[in-house]
Amino acid sequence: MIAPLIPYALRGAIWYQGENNANSNHPELYALQLPVLIRDWRQRWGQGDFPFAWVQLPNFQPKSSAAAKWPLVREAMRRTLTVPHTGMAVAIDVGDAKNIHPKNKREVGHRLALWARAQVYGEDIPWSGPLFKDYSIIGDRLVVRFSHTDGGLIARDGAVRGFFLAGADRHWLPADARIVGDTVVLSHPQIAAPSAARYGWADNPDCNLFNGAGLPASPFRTDDWDPLTKLD
């Protein structure tokens, strides 16, 4: 369906897809497929590295902390931001547990427009929710740093939710999380030596981290362990 459009001129592309990949036997392949798609379109159009953005998969299915397949596609989408001239609209808060095609496309379109206005047309505005940057372990605490914290990190509707912590035994427990500047400090009384953290790692996670511009943080993980490990 796309091929007949070549070589009509374009200014950029936006992409909203991935649900079937998330429900497949190998959702991890999206980490290869999305970058290949971008490179292929750019090569075939012959108009350089035109801007390309996508919508990260929204929350779907009943709320649960059990790790399933959708987080793998979200992770692949976040990591594809290393491809030049790309962007991502996070939609982890505007999905529908019962509808694989959620109706709130207005907010999704707004977030894509923020990216285009800032990255394509040069407006000086916030355009992304908080993205995982790096982390450090200090004693019994794991400190996560974020980029795109415009206006500061904020927990909507109470205390920070959605973070899990594990030690070397890879047993995940819900973390005590508090915001400190552009970081979130994680701990748990049963984990004396934390090894890894995850945020929003479920099909429909209970997570509430935003920046001051009202944009949600992307789900992420710091580990490379079995992604389907059950979270307590």
mmCIF file of C-alpha atoms in Angstrom:
data_model
loop_
_atom_site.group_PDB
_atom_site.id
_atom_site.type_symbol
_atom_site.label_atom_id
_atom_site.label_comp_id
_atom_site.label_asym_id
_atom_site.label_seq_id
_atom_site.Cartn_x
_atom_site.Cartn_y
_atom_site.Cartn_z
ATOM 1 C CA MET A 1 0.000 0.000 0.000
ATOM 2 C CA ILE A 2 2.934 2.338 0.558
ATOM 3 C CA ALA A 3 5.000 1.437 -2.504
ATOM 4 C CA PRO A 4 2.706 3.188 -5.040
ATOM 5 C CA LEU A 5 3.307 6.494 -3.219
ATOM 6 C CA ILE A 6 6.991 6.466 -4.206
ATOM 7 C CA PRO A 7 8.411 8.879 -5.359
ATOM 8 C CA TYR A 8 5.804 11.520 -4.414
ATOM 9 C CA ALA A 9 7.433 14.243 -2.345
ATOM 10 C CA LEU A 10 6.979 14.142 1.404
ATOM 11 C CA ARG A 11 8.059 16.230 4.391
ATOM 12 C CA GLY A 12 8.217 13.341 6.842
ATOM 13 C CA ALA A 13 6.386 10.264 8.070
ATOM 14 C CA ILE A 14 4.455 9.189 11.147
ATOM 15 C CA TRP A 15 3.845 5.540 11.968
ATOM 16 C CA TYR A 16 1.249 3.916 14.240
ATOM 17 C CA GLN A 17 1.582 0.136 14.201
ATOM 18 C CA GLY A 18 2.940 -2.764 16.221
ATOM 19 C CA GLU A 19 -0.050 -4.464 17.849
ATOM 20 C CA ASN A 20 0.231 -7.609 15.722
ATOM 21 C CA ASN A 21 3.961 -7.753 16.401
ATOM 22 C CA ALA A 22 3.306 -7.520 20.139
ATOM 23 C CA ASN A 23 0.927 -10.475 19.916
ATOM 24 C CA SER A 24 3.296 -12.584 17.799
ATOM 25 C CA ASN A 25 5.640 -15.329 18.987
ATOM 26 C CA HIS A 26 8.658 -13.046 18.531
ATOM 27 C CA PRO A 27 7.831 -9.472 19.575
ATOM 28 C CA GLU A 28 11.542 -8.815 20.149
ATOM 29 C CA LEU A 29 12.060 -8.795 16.361
ATOM 30 C CA TYR A 30 10.502 -5.318 16.236
ATOM 31 C CA ALA A 31 13.878 -3.986 17.389
ATOM 32 C CA LEU A 32 15.180 -5.028 13.963
ATOM 33 C CA GLN A 33 12.063 -4.430 11.894
ATOM 34 C CA LEU A 34 11.374 -0.778 12.730
ATOM 35 C CA PRO A 35 14.898 0.516 11.962
ATOM 36 C CA VAL A 36 14.900 -1.505 8.727
ATOM 37 C CA LEU A 37 11.549 0.003 7.744
ATOM 38 C CA ILE A 38 12.868 3.542 8.289
ATOM 39 C CA ARG A 39 16.076 2.930 6.348
ATOM 40 C CA ASP A 40 14.158 1.232 3.526
ATOM 41 C CA TRP A 41 11.680 4.090 3.091
ATOM 42 C CA ARG A 42 14.441 6.687 3.147
ATOM 43 C CA GLN A 43 16.442 4.779 0.575
ATOM 44 C CA ARG A 44 13.509 4.161 -1.752
ATOM 45 C CA TRP A 45 12.251 7.754 -1.618
ATOM 46 C CA GLY A 46 15.725 9.150 -2.212
ATOM 47 C CA GLN A 47 14.927 12.338 -0.276
ATOM 48 C CA GLY A 48 17.556 11.951 2.436
ATOM 49 C CA ASP A 49 16.959 11.137 6.095
ATOM 50 C CA PHE A 50 13.500 12.683 6.228
ATOM 51 C CA PRO A 51 11.885 12.987 9.702
ATOM 52 C CA PHE A 52 10.194 9.827 10.891
ATOM 53 C CA ALA A 53 8.173 9.463 14.111
ATOM 54 C CA TRP A 54 5.972 6.755 15.566
ATOM 55 C CA VAL A 55 3.481 6.174 18.353
ATOM 56 C CA GLN A 56 4.710 3.871 21.094
ATOM 57 C CA LEU A 57 2.120 1.194 21.826
ATOM 58 C CA PRO A 58 -0.483 2.373 24.358
ATOM 59 C CA ASN A 59 -1.697 0.522 27.426
ATOM 60 C CA PHE A 60 -3.970 -2.419 26.630
ATOM 61 C CA GLN A 61 -5.578 -5.434 28.370
ATOM 62 C CA PRO A 62 -6.629 -5.516 32.060
ATOM 63 C CA LYS A 63 -4.286 -3.735 34.451
ATOM 64 C CA SER A 64 -1.590 -6.079 35.730
ATOM 65 C CA SER A 65 2.026 -6.086 36.842
ATOM 66 C CA ALA A 66 2.671 -9.342 35.004
ATOM 67 C CA ALA A 67 5.271 -8.864 32.289
ATOM 68 C CA ALA A 68 3.956 -9.792 28.860
ATOM 69 C CA LYS A 69 4.802 -9.118 25.203
ATOM 70 C CA TRP A 70 3.701 -5.529 24.636
ATOM 71 C CA PRO A 71 6.566 -4.075 26.697
ATOM 72 C CA LEU A 72 9.057 -5.666 24.282
ATOM 73 C CA VAL A 73 7.658 -3.748 21.317
ATOM 74 C CA ARG A 74 7.546 -0.532 23.366
ATOM 75 C CA GLU A 75 11.186 -1.097 24.288
ATOM 76 C CA ALA A 76 12.106 -1.686 20.643
ATOM 77 C CA MET A 77 10.384 1.568 19.724
ATOM 78 C CA ARG A 78 12.225 3.523 22.427
ATOM 79 C CA ARG A 79 15.592 2.110 21.397
ATOM 80 C CA THR A 80 14.949 2.948 17.744
ATOM 81 C CA LEU A 81 15.274 6.614 18.749
ATOM 82 C CA THR A 82 19.004 6.090 18.155
ATOM 83 C CA VAL A 83 18.211 6.250 14.419
ATOM 84 C CA PRO A 84 18.865 9.858 13.284
ATOM 85 C CA HIS A 85 15.962 12.275 12.797
ATOM 86 C CA THR A 86 13.354 10.146 14.523
ATOM 87 C CA GLY A 87 10.865 10.749 17.328
ATOM 88 C CA MET A 88 8.287 8.928 19.430
ATOM 89 C CA ALA A 89 4.982 9.865 21.002
ATOM 90 C CA VAL A 90 4.448 7.993 24.277
ATOM 91 C CA ALA A 91 0.847 6.804 24.707
ATOM 92 C CA ILE A 92 1.065 4.652 27.821
ATOM 93 C CA ASP A 93 -1.661 6.732 29.515
ATOM 94 C CA VAL A 94 -4.222 7.108 26.718
ATOM 95 C CA GLY A 95 -4.961 3.503 25.739
ATOM 96 C CA ASP A 96 -8.067 1.440 26.347
ATOM 97 C CA ALA A 97 -7.946 -1.830 28.265
ATOM 98 C CA LYS A 98 -10.762 -3.272 26.122
ATOM 99 C CA ASN A 99 -10.007 -1.772 22.724
ATOM 100 C CA ILE A 100 -6.815 -2.493 20.803
ATOM 101 C CA HIS A 101 -7.544 0.683 18.820
ATOM 102 C CA PRO A 102 -8.098 3.310 21.554
ATOM 103 C CA LYS A 103 -10.324 6.240 20.692
ATOM 104 C CA ASN A 104 -8.265 9.096 22.138
ATOM 105 C CA LYS A 105 -6.341 9.874 18.963
ATOM 106 C CA ARG A 106 -6.542 13.612 19.630
ATOM 107 C CA GLU A 107 -3.933 13.435 22.387
ATOM 108 C CA VAL A 108 -1.776 11.111 20.296
ATOM 109 C CA GLY A 109 -1.941 13.579 17.400
ATOM 110 C CA HIS A 110 -1.101 16.445 19.753
ATOM 111 C CA ARG A 111 2.042 14.672 20.966
ATOM 112 C CA LEU A 112 3.141 13.879 17.423
ATOM 113 C CA ALA A 113 2.549 17.526 16.508
ATOM 114 C CA LEU A 114 4.776 18.672 19.391
ATOM 115 C CA TRP A 115 7.594 16.539 17.970
ATOM 116 C CA ALA A 116 7.077 17.909 14.456
ATOM 117 C CA ARG A 117 6.871 21.520 15.633
ATOM 118 C CA ALA A 118 10.090 21.188 17.625
ATOM 119 C CA GLN A 119 12.205 18.818 15.570
ATOM 120 C CA VAL A 120 11.020 19.563 12.030
ATOM 121 C CA TYR A 121 9.924 23.207 12.169
ATOM 122 C CA GLY A 122 12.293 24.458 14.855
ATOM 123 C CA GLU A 123 9.952 25.680 17.602
ATOM 124 C CA ASP A 124 11.496 25.881 21.062
ATOM 125 C CA ILE A 125 8.934 23.766 22.925
ATOM 126 C CA PRO A 126 8.946 20.540 24.982
ATOM 127 C CA TRP A 127 8.233 17.660 22.659
ATOM 128 C CA SER A 128 8.875 14.393 24.513
ATOM 129 C CA GLY A 129 8.010 12.798 27.800
ATOM 130 C CA PRO A 130 10.823 11.702 30.132
ATOM 131 C CA LEU A 131 13.132 9.114 28.589
ATOM 132 C CA PHE A 132 15.441 6.774 30.473
ATOM 133 C CA LYS A 133 18.999 8.149 30.306
ATOM 134 C CA ASP A 134 21.133 6.089 32.691
ATOM 135 C CA TYR A 135 21.264 4.811 36.233
ATOM 136 C CA SER A 136 23.635 4.312 39.139
ATOM 137 C CA ILE A 137 23.588 2.164 42.257
ATOM 138 C CA ILE A 138 24.389 3.898 45.528
ATOM 139 C CA GLY A 139 24.295 1.514 48.468
ATOM 140 C CA ASP A 140 20.804 0.072 48.744
ATOM 141 C CA ARG A 141 19.337 2.544 46.238
ATOM 142 C CA LEU A 142 19.123 2.611 42.484
ATOM 143 C CA VAL A 143 18.992 6.105 40.966
ATOM 144 C CA VAL A 144 17.436 6.527 37.507
ATOM 145 C CA ARG A 145 18.204 9.621 35.445
ATOM 146 C CA PHE A 146 15.957 10.974 32.709
ATOM 147 C CA SER A 147 16.161 13.300 29.748
ATOM 148 C CA HIS A 148 13.233 15.480 28.645
ATOM 149 C CA THR A 149 12.267 16.460 32.182
ATOM 150 C CA ASP A 150 10.909 19.826 31.036
ATOM 151 C CA GLY A 151 9.386 21.553 34.044
ATOM 152 C CA GLY A 152 10.566 18.764 36.349
ATOM 153 C CA LEU A 153 9.434 15.217 36.999
ATOM 154 C CA ILE A 154 5.904 14.847 38.364
ATOM 155 C CA ALA A 155 3.868 11.948 39.743
ATOM 156 C CA ARG A 156 0.225 12.291 38.800
ATOM 157 C CA ASP A 157 -2.415 11.265 41.316
ATOM 158 C CA GLY A 158 -0.260 10.586 44.346
ATOM 159 C CA ALA A 159 3.037 8.829 44.910
ATOM 160 C CA VAL A 160 5.199 7.568 42.055
ATOM 161 C CA ARG A 161 3.925 4.232 40.742
ATOM 162 C CA GLY A 162 5.097 1.749 38.158
ATOM 163 C CA PHE A 163 8.707 1.073 39.223
ATOM 164 C CA PHE A 164 10.002 -2.390 40.112
ATOM 165 C CA LEU A 165 13.362 -3.299 41.590
ATOM 166 C CA ALA A 166 15.376 -6.528 41.669
ATOM 167 C CA GLY A 167 18.612 -7.780 43.168
ATOM 168 C CA ALA A 168 20.990 -10.368 41.765
ATOM 169 C CA ASP A 169 18.342 -13.044 42.358
ATOM 170 C CA ARG A 170 16.215 -11.375 39.647
ATOM 171 C CA HIS A 171 13.166 -11.369 41.896
ATOM 172 C CA TRP A 172 11.150 -8.258 41.102
ATOM 173 C CA LEU A 173 9.398 -6.272 43.810
ATOM 174 C CA PRO A 174 7.450 -2.981 43.613
ATOM 175 C CA ALA A 175 9.920 -0.216 44.396
ATOM 176 C CA ASP A 176 9.577 2.649 46.806
ATOM 177 C CA ALA A 177 10.135 5.560 44.426
ATOM 178 C CA ARG A 178 10.715 9.247 45.063
ATOM 179 C CA ILE A 179 11.538 12.083 42.719
ATOM 180 C CA VAL A 180 14.768 13.976 43.338
ATOM 181 C CA GLY A 181 15.394 16.614 40.676
ATOM 182 C CA ASP A 182 15.712 14.917 37.285
ATOM 183 C CA THR A 183 16.040 11.489 38.904
ATOM 184 C CA VAL A 184 13.870 8.869 40.561
ATOM 185 C CA VAL A 185 15.441 7.123 43.562
ATOM 186 C CA LEU A 186 14.328 3.513 44.049
ATOM 187 C CA SER A 187 14.594 1.224 47.047
ATOM 188 C CA HIS A 188 12.912 -1.713 48.743
ATOM 189 C CA PRO A 189 13.379 -2.926 52.337
ATOM 190 C CA GLN A 190 13.957 -6.509 51.114
ATOM 191 C CA ILE A 191 16.606 -5.551 48.532
ATOM 192 C CA ALA A 192 19.895 -4.581 50.139
ATOM 193 C CA ALA A 193 21.847 -4.588 46.876
ATOM 194 C CA PRO A 194 19.702 -3.611 43.866
ATOM 195 C CA SER A 195 20.797 -4.719 40.417
ATOM 196 C CA ALA A 196 18.121 -3.519 37.988
ATOM 197 C CA ALA A 197 14.924 -1.521 37.608
ATOM 198 C CA ARG A 198 11.892 -1.548 35.359
ATOM 199 C CA TYR A 199 9.151 0.999 34.786
ATOM 200 C CA GLY A 200 5.775 0.399 33.198
ATOM 201 C CA TRP A 201 6.774 -3.150 32.254
ATOM 202 C CA ALA A 202 3.345 -4.654 31.582
ATOM 203 C CA ASP A 203 0.719 -4.670 28.843
ATOM 204 C CA ASN A 204 -1.340 -2.185 30.853
ATOM 205 C CA PRO A 205 0.872 -0.899 33.666
ATOM 206 C CA ASP A 206 -0.129 1.257 36.605
ATOM 207 C CA CYS A 207 2.422 4.041 36.097
ATOM 208 C CA ASN A 208 2.190 7.802 36.559
ATOM 209 C CA LEU A 209 5.509 9.572 35.885
ATOM 210 C CA PHE A 210 5.260 12.743 33.747
ATOM 211 C CA ASN A 211 7.243 15.886 33.114
ATOM 212 C CA GLY A 212 6.080 19.425 33.820
ATOM 213 C CA ALA A 213 4.887 19.755 30.226
ATOM 214 C CA GLY A 214 2.272 17.061 30.859
ATOM 215 C CA LEU A 215 3.966 14.347 28.793
ATOM 216 C CA PRO A 216 4.281 10.790 30.176
ATOM 217 C CA ALA A 217 7.517 8.891 30.712
ATOM 218 C CA SER A 218 8.242 5.971 28.416
ATOM 219 C CA PRO A 219 8.348 2.477 29.907
ATOM 220 C CA PHE A 220 11.857 1.045 30.100
ATOM 221 C CA ARG A 221 14.120 -1.469 31.810
ATOM 222 C CA THR A 222 17.774 -1.328 32.834
ATOM 223 C CA ASP A 223 18.335 -5.101 32.602
ATOM 224 C CA ASP A 224 18.789 -7.581 29.769
ATOM 225 C CA TRP A 225 17.320 -10.526 31.664
ATOM 226 C CA ASP A 226 14.398 -12.683 30.601
ATOM 227 C CA PRO A 227 11.841 -9.991 29.719
ATOM 228 C CA LEU A 228 8.884 -12.193 30.640
ATOM 229 C CA THR A 229 9.963 -12.602 34.255
ATOM 230 C CA LYS A 230 6.916 -12.199 36.505
ATOM 231 C CA LEU A 231 6.747 -9.048 38.607
ATOM 232 C CA ASP A 232 5.332 -9.421 42.124
#
